[in-house]
Every structure is written in C-alpha cells, then in structure tokens.
C-alpha cells in the first residue's frame, strides 16, 4: 500500500500521531529530499530506509517504487513540507498506483493552501487553487486574465521576489476593472515563529511590502469579483446614462479625469469602455 503522508509546513508539532505511526511502520519512505526528511525522522526518533523521489528522478524512480508496491511493500511518500501531490512530487506516483490497482491512502495534515485560505478571512465556500502563479509572461498573463472574472476566492503560491511585481499587476487589473478595493490577503511563514497575515487592497499591501521587502514563504488569497458591489452599481451600462452621469459630474465642476474614474466605478466599466462611450458624445477626458 502507498501511504501519502503529510508533514509539517513549519511547526513540527503539527505532525499527526497517525503520520508518526505510519512512518515507523512502513518498509521504505520515498522522500522529496532525503536529507530534509532524515532531519524530521531523527527529531521524532524514527529510523527507516529512505529513497529520493523528486521532480527530476520521478520518471525513473516511479517504476521502481511501483514494482516494490506490486510485490506487497508498504511505502510512505513524503515531501519537504505539507501534503505530497500539492505542488510537490506525488501526483504521478499516485496516478500510477491508481492505474495499477495498488491501494493508496492519504494521511492528511498540514497544507499551506488550505491553512492560508482559512486564515485569510475571505469566502471559503468555493475557492480555486492555482498552484504557483508561474514565471513566464504567458502563464502570468493567463493567470491574471482568469482572475479578472473569477467569482471564487483564488489561492496561489508565489515566490518572495515576485510578490511586489504580482501586487503591482493586481493593482492595475483591479483598478481597470473598477474594483480597486478588491480584497487580497498575504499569508507569510504559516505556522512558524514569524507567521503573519496581511489583509487589504492590493494597493495597501503593495505599500506595506515596498517598505518591508518580502521574506519567507508566501501564499496569496485573492477575493472573487465583488458581485454584491456590482449588483449595487448602475448597469448594465446604458450609454445615455453613462454620458449623462459623466456630463453631470463635469458640469458640477469635477475634473475630467476624476469624473471618468467615478463613472467607471459607478457603472463597473473599464477605463477603455467608459472612455469610448463618453468620447462618442463629444465628452472630453
Ligand atoms: N505541498 C505543500 C503544501 O501542502 O502546501 C506545498 C509545497 S510547494 C513546493 C511550496 C510552496 O508552498 C511555498 O513556495 C509557499 O508558497 C507555500 N508554503 C509552504 N509552506 C508555507 C508556509 N509555512 N507559509 C507560507 N507558505 C508556505
């Protein structure tokens, strides 16, 4: 049987009694980093043979482990932190076992995604886990595009050196969508001594982290599109109403730029759409 065993994401007290028992009972432990897991096992006084199973050897090591499991061995799979299979090596081995009819069970425990979601204070009744946001422009653009219209809370992992860049992009897309106050929560160093949850708009979080460079491990939780707020705004945009509203503001003395901003917020329009409608009427922004 394959035991997929969750291990702590920081605080060693979070290991479960069942995880310790299974790790002491199996014949072999397949670990993402054997040195890292050796430290964990030593801390809990467990001695077991370890083999590595990580991103770059999973294709060769997987069949070896599968053969042992087919021969009746009990093997535990662990990663460096949290639940194997969640942004960690594990999925392929689990799938191979399922396909081969080998029994698999999970010893549940810490997972940064769910821990962060609960701590964020954002809606938990439906959420999307995006894994790591990604490093190349194409996948980042696709991620931000999905976010624009996602009604559920989005949870994702991000490297510390990309947090500022990500917050800048969130500021830009939410302002463009007329939702500058869309809530974001950044969870740092969960379960560790310096655990921190920072909640606010993307602009507020950006101001905070620009003054205090991000360090440690991070999970980002981003609120879904604010359907309630959208239901309270005028809309869907009737062009005459948009022009009338904008005209009223400028006639009342508002600067064109400010009037455009208020019109965007009022009708839930992007800058481009609001501008196009107003321009047709000869308005000037
Ligand atoms: N399997 C893990 C799990 O169950 O959450 C995730 C492993 S993934 C390779 C590592 C990423 O998870 C980190 O870069 C960070 O984004 C997030 N993470 C892991 N531990 C964390 C912690 N203690 N606090 C905040 N984020 C954490």
mmCIF file of C-alpha atoms and ligand atoms in Angstrom:
data_model
loop_
_atom_site.group_PDB
_atom_site.id
_atom_site.type_symbol
_atom_site.label_atom_id
_atom_site.label_comp_id
_atom_site.label_asym_id
_atom_site.label_seq_id
_atom_site.Cartn_x
_atom_site.Cartn_y
_atom_site.Cartn_z
ATOM 1 C CA UNK A 1 0.000 0.000 0.000
ATOM 2 C CA UNK A 2 1.153 3.569 -0.701
ATOM 3 C CA UNK A 3 0.727 5.965 2.217
ATOM 4 C CA UNK A 4 0.765 9.635 1.148
ATOM 5 C CA UNK A 5 1.858 11.276 4.386
ATOM 6 C CA UNK A 6 1.503 14.992 5.167
ATOM 7 C CA UNK A 7 4.324 16.550 7.181
ATOM 8 C CA UNK A 8 4.552 19.990 8.877
ATOM 9 C CA UNK A 9 4.830 23.204 6.835
ATOM 10 C CA UNK A 10 6.844 24.838 9.606
ATOM 11 C CA UNK A 11 5.802 23.857 13.092
ATOM 12 C CA UNK A 12 6.940 20.315 13.920
ATOM 13 C CA UNK A 13 4.129 19.954 16.463
ATOM 14 C CA UNK A 14 1.736 19.736 13.526
ATOM 15 C CA UNK A 15 2.784 16.189 12.650
ATOM 16 C CA UNK A 16 -0.076 13.807 13.395
ATOM 17 C CA UNK A 17 0.062 10.747 15.650
ATOM 18 C CA UNK A 18 -1.010 8.672 12.647
ATOM 19 C CA UNK A 19 1.754 10.103 10.453
ATOM 20 C CA UNK A 20 4.359 9.151 13.082
ATOM 21 C CA UNK A 21 2.952 5.632 13.402
ATOM 22 C CA UNK A 22 2.828 5.053 9.636
ATOM 23 C CA UNK A 23 6.353 6.425 9.150
ATOM 24 C CA UNK A 24 7.625 3.992 11.811
ATOM 25 C CA UNK A 25 5.726 1.020 10.352
ATOM 26 C CA UNK A 26 6.386 1.197 6.593
ATOM 27 C CA UNK A 27 9.318 -0.629 4.984
ATOM 28 C CA UNK A 28 10.509 2.348 2.991
ATOM 29 C CA UNK A 29 9.998 6.101 2.827
ATOM 30 C CA UNK A 30 10.152 7.870 -0.543
ATOM 31 C CA UNK A 31 11.111 11.490 0.146
ATOM 32 C CA UNK A 32 11.467 14.616 -1.991
ATOM 33 C CA UNK A 33 14.761 15.409 -0.235
ATOM 34 C CA UNK A 34 16.157 12.547 1.832
ATOM 35 C CA UNK A 35 18.404 14.832 3.932
ATOM 36 C CA UNK A 36 15.481 17.068 4.823
ATOM 37 C CA UNK A 37 13.277 14.098 5.775
ATOM 38 C CA UNK A 38 16.120 12.489 7.705
ATOM 39 C CA UNK A 39 16.103 15.586 9.945
ATOM 40 C CA UNK A 40 12.376 15.170 10.553
ATOM 41 C CA UNK A 41 12.666 11.443 11.268
ATOM 42 C CA UNK A 42 15.629 11.973 13.595
ATOM 43 C CA UNK A 43 13.666 14.623 15.505
ATOM 44 C CA UNK A 44 10.934 12.040 16.149
ATOM 45 C CA UNK A 45 13.339 9.136 16.774
ATOM 46 C CA UNK A 46 12.293 7.184 13.656
ATOM 47 C CA UNK A 47 14.842 5.115 11.716
ATOM 48 C CA UNK A 48 13.783 3.940 8.253
ATOM 49 C CA UNK A 49 15.364 3.375 4.855
ATOM 50 C CA UNK A 50 14.875 6.443 2.651
ATOM 51 C CA UNK A 51 14.935 6.798 -1.135
ATOM 52 C CA UNK A 52 14.635 10.015 -3.061
ATOM 53 C CA UNK A 53 11.599 10.738 -5.206
ATOM 54 C CA UNK A 54 11.708 14.225 -6.672
ATOM 55 C CA UNK A 55 10.913 16.210 -9.793
ATOM 56 C CA UNK A 56 13.980 15.107 -11.776
ATOM 57 C CA UNK A 57 14.091 11.405 -10.925
ATOM 58 C CA UNK A 58 10.371 10.669 -10.665
ATOM 59 C CA UNK A 59 10.253 9.045 -14.105
ATOM 60 C CA UNK A 60 12.972 6.517 -13.309
ATOM 61 C CA UNK A 61 12.248 6.121 -9.578
ATOM 62 C CA UNK A 62 8.473 5.816 -10.042
ATOM 63 C CA UNK A 63 8.555 2.388 -11.773
ATOM 64 C CA UNK A 64 10.994 1.055 -9.122
ATOM 65 C CA UNK A 65 8.629 2.088 -6.340
ATOM 66 C CA UNK A 66 5.670 0.698 -8.257
ATOM 67 C CA UNK A 67 7.389 -2.686 -8.609
ATOM 68 C CA UNK A 68 8.011 -2.814 -4.836
ATOM 69 C CA UNK A 69 4.402 -1.851 -4.111
ATOM 70 C CA UNK A 70 3.152 -4.513 -6.533
ATOM 71 C CA UNK A 71 5.283 -7.039 -4.655
ATOM 72 C CA UNK A 72 3.379 -6.104 -1.488
ATOM 73 C CA UNK A 73 5.626 -3.491 0.167
ATOM 74 C CA UNK A 74 4.186 -0.698 2.305
ATOM 75 C CA UNK A 75 5.778 2.590 1.271
ATOM 76 C CA UNK A 76 5.255 6.122 2.605
ATOM 77 C CA UNK A 77 5.581 9.115 0.315
ATOM 78 C CA UNK A 78 6.553 12.439 1.912
ATOM 79 C CA UNK A 79 7.605 15.815 0.552
ATOM 80 C CA UNK A 80 9.676 18.584 2.121
ATOM 81 C CA UNK A 81 6.582 20.180 3.624
ATOM 82 C CA UNK A 82 2.843 19.706 3.655
ATOM 83 C CA UNK A 83 0.807 17.358 1.563
ATOM 84 C CA UNK A 84 2.642 15.473 -1.197
ATOM 85 C CA UNK A 85 0.894 15.993 -4.520
ATOM 86 C CA UNK A 86 0.041 19.644 -3.825
ATOM 87 C CA UNK A 87 2.705 21.479 -5.858
ATOM 88 C CA UNK A 88 5.059 18.681 -4.825
ATOM 89 C CA UNK A 89 6.115 15.439 -6.478
ATOM 90 C CA UNK A 90 3.483 12.804 -5.847
ATOM 91 C CA UNK A 91 0.764 13.077 -8.437
ATOM 92 C CA UNK A 92 2.425 10.773 -10.988
ATOM 93 C CA UNK A 93 3.165 8.057 -8.423
ATOM 94 C CA UNK A 94 -0.353 8.234 -7.028
ATOM 95 C CA UNK A 95 -1.820 8.036 -10.544
ATOM 96 C CA UNK A 96 0.399 5.062 -11.443
ATOM 97 C CA UNK A 97 -0.750 3.253 -8.295
ATOM 98 C CA UNK A 98 -4.400 4.003 -9.028
ATOM 99 C CA UNK A 99 -3.967 2.800 -12.634
ATOM 100 C CA UNK A 100 -2.207 -0.376 -11.474
ATOM 101 C CA UNK A 101 -4.872 -1.140 -8.871
ATOM 102 C CA UNK A 102 -2.467 -0.613 -5.942
ATOM 103 C CA UNK A 103 -4.120 0.599 -2.780
ATOM 104 C CA UNK A 104 -3.397 4.235 -1.869
ATOM 105 C CA UNK A 105 -4.329 6.099 1.266
ATOM 106 C CA UNK A 106 -3.648 9.637 2.473
ATOM 107 C CA UNK A 107 -2.550 10.520 5.977
ATOM 108 C CA UNK A 108 -3.899 14.081 5.949
ATOM 109 C CA UNK A 109 -2.281 17.021 7.649
ATOM 110 C CA UNK A 110 -0.849 20.491 7.036
ATOM 111 C CA UNK A 111 -1.247 22.079 3.633
ATOM 112 C CA UNK A 112 -0.260 25.710 3.037
ATOM 113 C CA UNK A 113 -3.130 26.297 0.585
ATOM 114 C CA UNK A 114 -5.990 25.427 2.920
ATOM 115 C CA UNK A 115 -4.289 26.878 6.016
ATOM 116 C CA UNK A 116 -3.890 30.227 4.234
ATOM 117 C CA UNK A 117 -7.414 30.228 2.842
ATOM 118 C CA UNK A 118 -8.933 29.747 6.295
ATOM 119 C CA UNK A 119 -6.697 32.421 7.837
ATOM 120 C CA UNK A 120 -7.389 34.912 5.040
ATOM 121 C CA UNK A 121 -10.913 35.684 6.210
ATOM 122 C CA UNK A 122 -12.051 35.549 2.573
ATOM 123 C CA UNK A 123 -15.005 33.372 1.489
ATOM 124 C CA UNK A 124 -14.201 29.670 1.783
ATOM 125 C CA UNK A 125 -17.438 28.236 0.394
ATOM 126 C CA UNK A 126 -15.880 27.947 -3.050
ATOM 127 C CA UNK A 127 -12.279 28.541 -3.977
ATOM 128 C CA UNK A 128 -9.786 27.961 -6.779
ATOM 129 C CA UNK A 129 -6.252 26.758 -6.139
ATOM 130 C CA UNK A 130 -3.883 27.984 -8.852
ATOM 131 C CA UNK A 131 -0.648 26.452 -7.518
ATOM 132 C CA UNK A 132 2.390 28.616 -8.328
ATOM 133 C CA UNK A 133 1.462 31.678 -10.396
ATOM 134 C CA UNK A 134 4.291 30.904 -12.805
ATOM 135 C CA UNK A 135 7.354 32.727 -14.029
ATOM 136 C CA UNK A 136 6.923 33.233 -17.770
ATOM 137 C CA UNK A 137 4.913 36.147 -19.138
ATOM 138 C CA UNK A 138 2.417 33.956 -20.976
ATOM 139 C CA UNK A 139 1.298 31.927 -17.954
ATOM 140 C CA UNK A 140 1.256 35.013 -15.724
ATOM 141 C CA UNK A 141 -0.932 36.880 -18.219
ATOM 142 C CA UNK A 142 -3.303 33.900 -18.422
ATOM 143 C CA UNK A 143 -3.470 33.780 -14.608
ATOM 144 C CA UNK A 144 -4.354 37.492 -14.311
ATOM 145 C CA UNK A 145 -6.944 37.139 -17.085
ATOM 146 C CA UNK A 146 -8.685 34.338 -15.203
ATOM 147 C CA UNK A 147 -8.606 36.393 -12.021
ATOM 148 C CA UNK A 148 -10.486 39.314 -13.587
ATOM 149 C CA UNK A 149 -13.714 37.323 -13.834
ATOM 150 C CA UNK A 150 -13.249 34.658 -11.151
ATOM 151 C CA UNK A 151 -16.136 34.847 -8.658
ATOM 152 C CA UNK A 152 -14.500 32.500 -6.117
ATOM 153 C CA UNK A 153 -11.569 33.130 -3.806
ATOM 154 C CA UNK A 154 -8.293 32.337 -5.582
ATOM 155 C CA UNK A 155 -5.421 30.815 -3.618
ATOM 156 C CA UNK A 156 -1.917 30.662 -5.080
ATOM 157 C CA UNK A 157 1.716 30.215 -4.143
ATOM 158 C CA UNK A 158 4.221 32.922 -5.053
ATOM 159 C CA UNK A 159 7.979 33.299 -4.597
ATOM 160 C CA UNK A 160 9.035 36.185 -2.299
ATOM 161 C CA UNK A 161 10.992 38.004 -5.030
ATOM 162 C CA UNK A 162 7.881 38.180 -7.234
ATOM 163 C CA UNK A 163 5.386 39.400 -4.596
ATOM 164 C CA UNK A 164 5.842 43.116 -5.428
ATOM 165 C CA UNK A 165 5.501 42.504 -9.163
ATOM 166 C CA UNK A 166 2.349 40.464 -8.568
ATOM 167 C CA UNK A 167 0.809 43.124 -6.307
ATOM 168 C CA UNK A 168 1.549 45.811 -8.916
ATOM 169 C CA UNK A 169 -0.262 43.754 -11.525
ATOM 170 C CA UNK A 170 -3.214 43.131 -9.190
ATOM 171 C CA UNK A 171 -3.487 46.909 -8.559
ATOM 172 C CA UNK A 172 -3.523 47.521 -12.276
ATOM 173 C CA UNK A 173 -6.139 44.928 -13.256
ATOM 174 C CA UNK A 174 -8.496 45.645 -10.363
ATOM 175 C CA UNK A 175 -8.395 49.406 -10.957
ATOM 176 C CA UNK A 176 -9.029 48.794 -14.637
ATOM 177 C CA UNK A 177 -11.996 46.583 -13.741
ATOM 178 C CA UNK A 178 -13.410 49.268 -11.439
ATOM 179 C CA UNK A 179 -12.704 47.149 -8.361
ATOM 180 C CA UNK A 180 -9.700 48.878 -6.782
ATOM 181 C CA UNK A 181 -10.758 47.742 -3.311
ATOM 182 C CA UNK A 182 -10.934 44.030 -4.168
ATOM 183 C CA UNK A 183 -9.536 42.261 -1.119
ATOM 184 C CA UNK A 184 -6.235 40.443 -1.044
ATOM 185 C CA UNK A 185 -4.639 38.567 1.848
ATOM 186 C CA UNK A 186 -0.996 37.609 2.010
ATOM 187 C CA UNK A 187 -0.041 34.839 4.387
ATOM 188 C CA UNK A 188 3.599 34.548 5.282
ATOM 189 C CA UNK A 189 5.561 31.895 7.170
ATOM 190 C CA UNK A 190 2.476 29.937 8.228
ATOM 191 C CA UNK A 191 2.795 28.001 11.491
ATOM 192 C CA UNK A 192 6.315 29.408 12.020
ATOM 193 C CA UNK A 193 7.569 31.928 14.605
ATOM 194 C CA UNK A 194 7.132 34.857 12.216
ATOM 195 C CA UNK A 195 3.717 33.850 10.870
ATOM 196 C CA UNK A 196 1.902 36.891 9.534
ATOM 197 C CA UNK A 197 -1.379 37.608 7.748
ATOM 198 C CA UNK A 198 -1.612 40.940 5.920
ATOM 199 C CA UNK A 199 -5.040 41.844 4.570
ATOM 200 C CA UNK A 200 -6.209 44.797 2.480
ATOM 201 C CA UNK A 201 -6.490 46.087 -1.070
ATOM 202 C CA UNK A 202 -3.661 45.294 -3.494
ATOM 203 C CA UNK A 203 -2.540 48.945 -3.207
ATOM 204 C CA UNK A 204 -2.414 48.759 0.595
ATOM 205 C CA UNK A 205 -0.422 45.537 0.539
ATOM 206 C CA UNK A 206 1.918 46.960 -2.092
ATOM 207 C CA UNK A 207 2.626 49.996 0.103
ATOM 208 C CA UNK A 208 3.321 47.683 3.044
ATOM 209 C CA UNK A 209 5.721 45.345 1.209
ATOM 210 C CA UNK A 210 7.521 48.101 -0.693
ATOM 211 C CA UNK A 211 8.650 49.391 2.694
ATOM 212 C CA UNK A 212 9.411 45.964 4.080
ATOM 213 C CA UNK A 213 10.795 43.609 1.396
ATOM 214 C CA UNK A 214 9.013 40.226 1.328
ATOM 215 C CA UNK A 215 10.920 37.405 3.013
ATOM 216 C CA UNK A 216 9.988 33.769 3.675
ATOM 217 C CA UNK A 217 7.267 31.593 2.196
ATOM 218 C CA UNK A 218 4.062 33.124 0.886
ATOM 219 C CA UNK A 219 0.517 32.228 -0.040
ATOM 220 C CA UNK A 220 -1.722 34.795 -1.741
ATOM 221 C CA UNK A 221 -5.501 34.707 -1.373
ATOM 222 C CA UNK A 222 -7.496 36.971 -3.658
ATOM 223 C CA UNK A 223 -11.208 37.692 -3.273
ATOM 224 C CA UNK A 224 -13.509 36.848 -6.156
ATOM 225 C CA UNK A 225 -15.158 39.549 -8.254
ATOM 226 C CA UNK A 226 -17.368 41.599 -5.998
ATOM 227 C CA UNK A 227 -20.742 40.504 -7.291
ATOM 228 C CA UNK A 228 -22.567 42.268 -4.466
ATOM 229 C CA UNK A 229 -20.902 45.554 -5.240
ATOM 230 C CA UNK A 230 -21.584 45.040 -8.929
ATOM 231 C CA UNK A 231 -25.244 44.384 -8.185
ATOM 232 C CA UNK A 232 -25.404 47.754 -6.407
ATOM 233 C CA UNK A 233 -23.885 49.751 -9.204
ATOM 234 C CA UNK A 234 -25.813 51.091 -12.134
ATOM 235 C CA UNK A 235 -25.745 48.740 -15.007
ATOM 236 C CA UNK A 236 -25.530 47.117 -17.374
ATOM 237 C CA UNK A 237 -24.130 50.285 -18.820
ATOM 238 C CA UNK A 238 -26.728 52.222 -20.752
ATOM 239 C CA UNK A 239 -24.707 54.624 -22.904
ATOM 240 C CA UNK A 240 -27.001 57.598 -22.324
ATOM 241 C CA UNK A 241 -26.908 57.041 -18.585
ATOM 242 C CA UNK A 242 -23.108 56.834 -18.649
ATOM 243 C CA UNK A 243 -22.804 60.025 -20.667
ATOM 244 C CA UNK A 244 -25.400 61.754 -18.504
ATOM 245 C CA UNK A 245 -23.626 60.792 -15.322
ATOM 246 C CA UNK A 246 -20.224 61.877 -16.632
ATOM 247 C CA UNK A 247 -21.710 65.131 -18.002
ATOM 248 C CA UNK A 248 -23.362 65.846 -14.669
ATOM 249 C CA UNK A 249 -20.081 65.449 -12.835
ATOM 250 C CA UNK A 250 -18.082 67.674 -15.172
ATOM 251 C CA UNK A 251 -20.869 70.265 -15.231
ATOM 252 C CA UNK A 252 -20.703 70.226 -11.449
ATOM 253 C CA UNK A 253 -17.023 71.150 -11.631
ATOM 254 C CA UNK A 254 -15.316 67.716 -11.427
ATOM 255 C CA UNK A 255 -12.068 67.416 -13.355
ATOM 256 C CA UNK A 256 -12.476 65.137 -16.424
ATOM 257 C CA UNK A 257 -10.045 62.564 -15.027
ATOM 258 C CA UNK A 258 -11.888 62.356 -11.706
ATOM 259 C CA UNK A 259 -15.279 62.285 -13.459
ATOM 260 C CA UNK A 260 -14.091 59.391 -15.640
ATOM 261 C CA UNK A 261 -12.907 57.476 -12.578
ATOM 262 C CA UNK A 262 -16.214 57.952 -10.759
ATOM 263 C CA UNK A 263 -18.152 56.951 -13.870
ATOM 264 C CA UNK A 264 -16.086 53.765 -14.215
ATOM 265 C CA UNK A 265 -16.788 52.852 -10.597
ATOM 266 C CA UNK A 266 -20.464 53.732 -10.812
ATOM 267 C CA UNK A 267 -21.134 51.625 -13.914
ATOM 268 C CA UNK A 268 -18.488 48.923 -13.395
ATOM 269 C CA UNK A 269 -16.774 49.883 -16.670
ATOM 270 C CA UNK A 270 -13.167 49.503 -17.711
ATOM 271 C CA UNK A 271 -11.355 52.746 -18.493
ATOM 272 C CA UNK A 272 -11.425 51.944 -22.208
ATOM 273 C CA UNK A 273 -15.167 51.236 -22.332
ATOM 274 C CA UNK A 274 -16.069 54.316 -20.300
ATOM 275 C CA UNK A 275 -13.807 56.451 -22.459
ATOM 276 C CA UNK A 276 -15.311 55.117 -25.701
ATOM 277 C CA UNK A 277 -18.890 55.868 -24.602
ATOM 278 C CA UNK A 278 -18.054 59.352 -23.378
ATOM 279 C CA UNK A 279 -15.972 60.190 -26.435
ATOM 280 C CA UNK A 280 -18.892 59.372 -28.805
ATOM 281 C CA UNK A 281 -20.890 62.098 -27.091
ATOM 282 C CA UNK A 282 -18.030 64.531 -27.656
ATOM 283 C CA UNK A 283 -17.066 64.496 -23.995
ATOM 284 C CA UNK A 284 -13.504 65.181 -23.089
ATOM 285 C CA UNK A 285 -11.463 63.250 -20.585
HETATM 286 N N1 LIG B 1 2.982 20.523 -0.536
HETATM 287 C C1 LIG B 1 2.975 21.840 0.070
HETATM 288 C C2 LIG B 1 1.610 22.088 0.695
HETATM 289 O O1 LIG B 1 0.946 21.138 1.062
HETATM 290 O O2 LIG B 1 1.224 23.230 0.858
HETATM 291 C C3 LIG B 1 3.375 22.919 -0.910
HETATM 292 C C4 LIG B 1 4.738 22.758 -1.464
HETATM 293 S S1 LIG B 1 5.236 23.981 -2.593
HETATM 294 C C5 LIG B 1 6.682 23.231 -3.259
HETATM 295 C C6 LIG B 1 5.967 25.188 -1.569
HETATM 296 C C7 LIG B 1 5.174 26.495 -1.520
HETATM 297 O O3 LIG B 1 4.099 26.373 -0.606
HETATM 298 C C8 LIG B 1 5.997 27.664 -0.989
HETATM 299 O O4 LIG B 1 6.751 28.283 -2.017
HETATM 300 C C9 LIG B 1 4.934 28.588 -0.445
HETATM 301 O O5 LIG B 1 4.335 29.337 -1.461
HETATM 302 C C10 LIG B 1 3.928 27.573 0.112
HETATM 303 N N2 LIG B 1 4.238 27.287 1.535
HETATM 304 C C11 LIG B 1 4.742 26.165 2.044
HETATM 305 N N3 LIG B 1 4.889 26.280 3.381
HETATM 306 C C12 LIG B 1 4.480 27.524 3.705
HETATM 307 C C13 LIG B 1 4.391 28.263 4.921
HETATM 308 N N4 LIG B 1 4.785 27.750 6.072
HETATM 309 N N5 LIG B 1 3.908 29.531 4.867
HETATM 310 C C14 LIG B 1 3.515 30.087 3.704
HETATM 311 N N6 LIG B 1 3.570 29.424 2.532
HETATM 312 C C15 LIG B 1 4.047 28.173 2.530
#
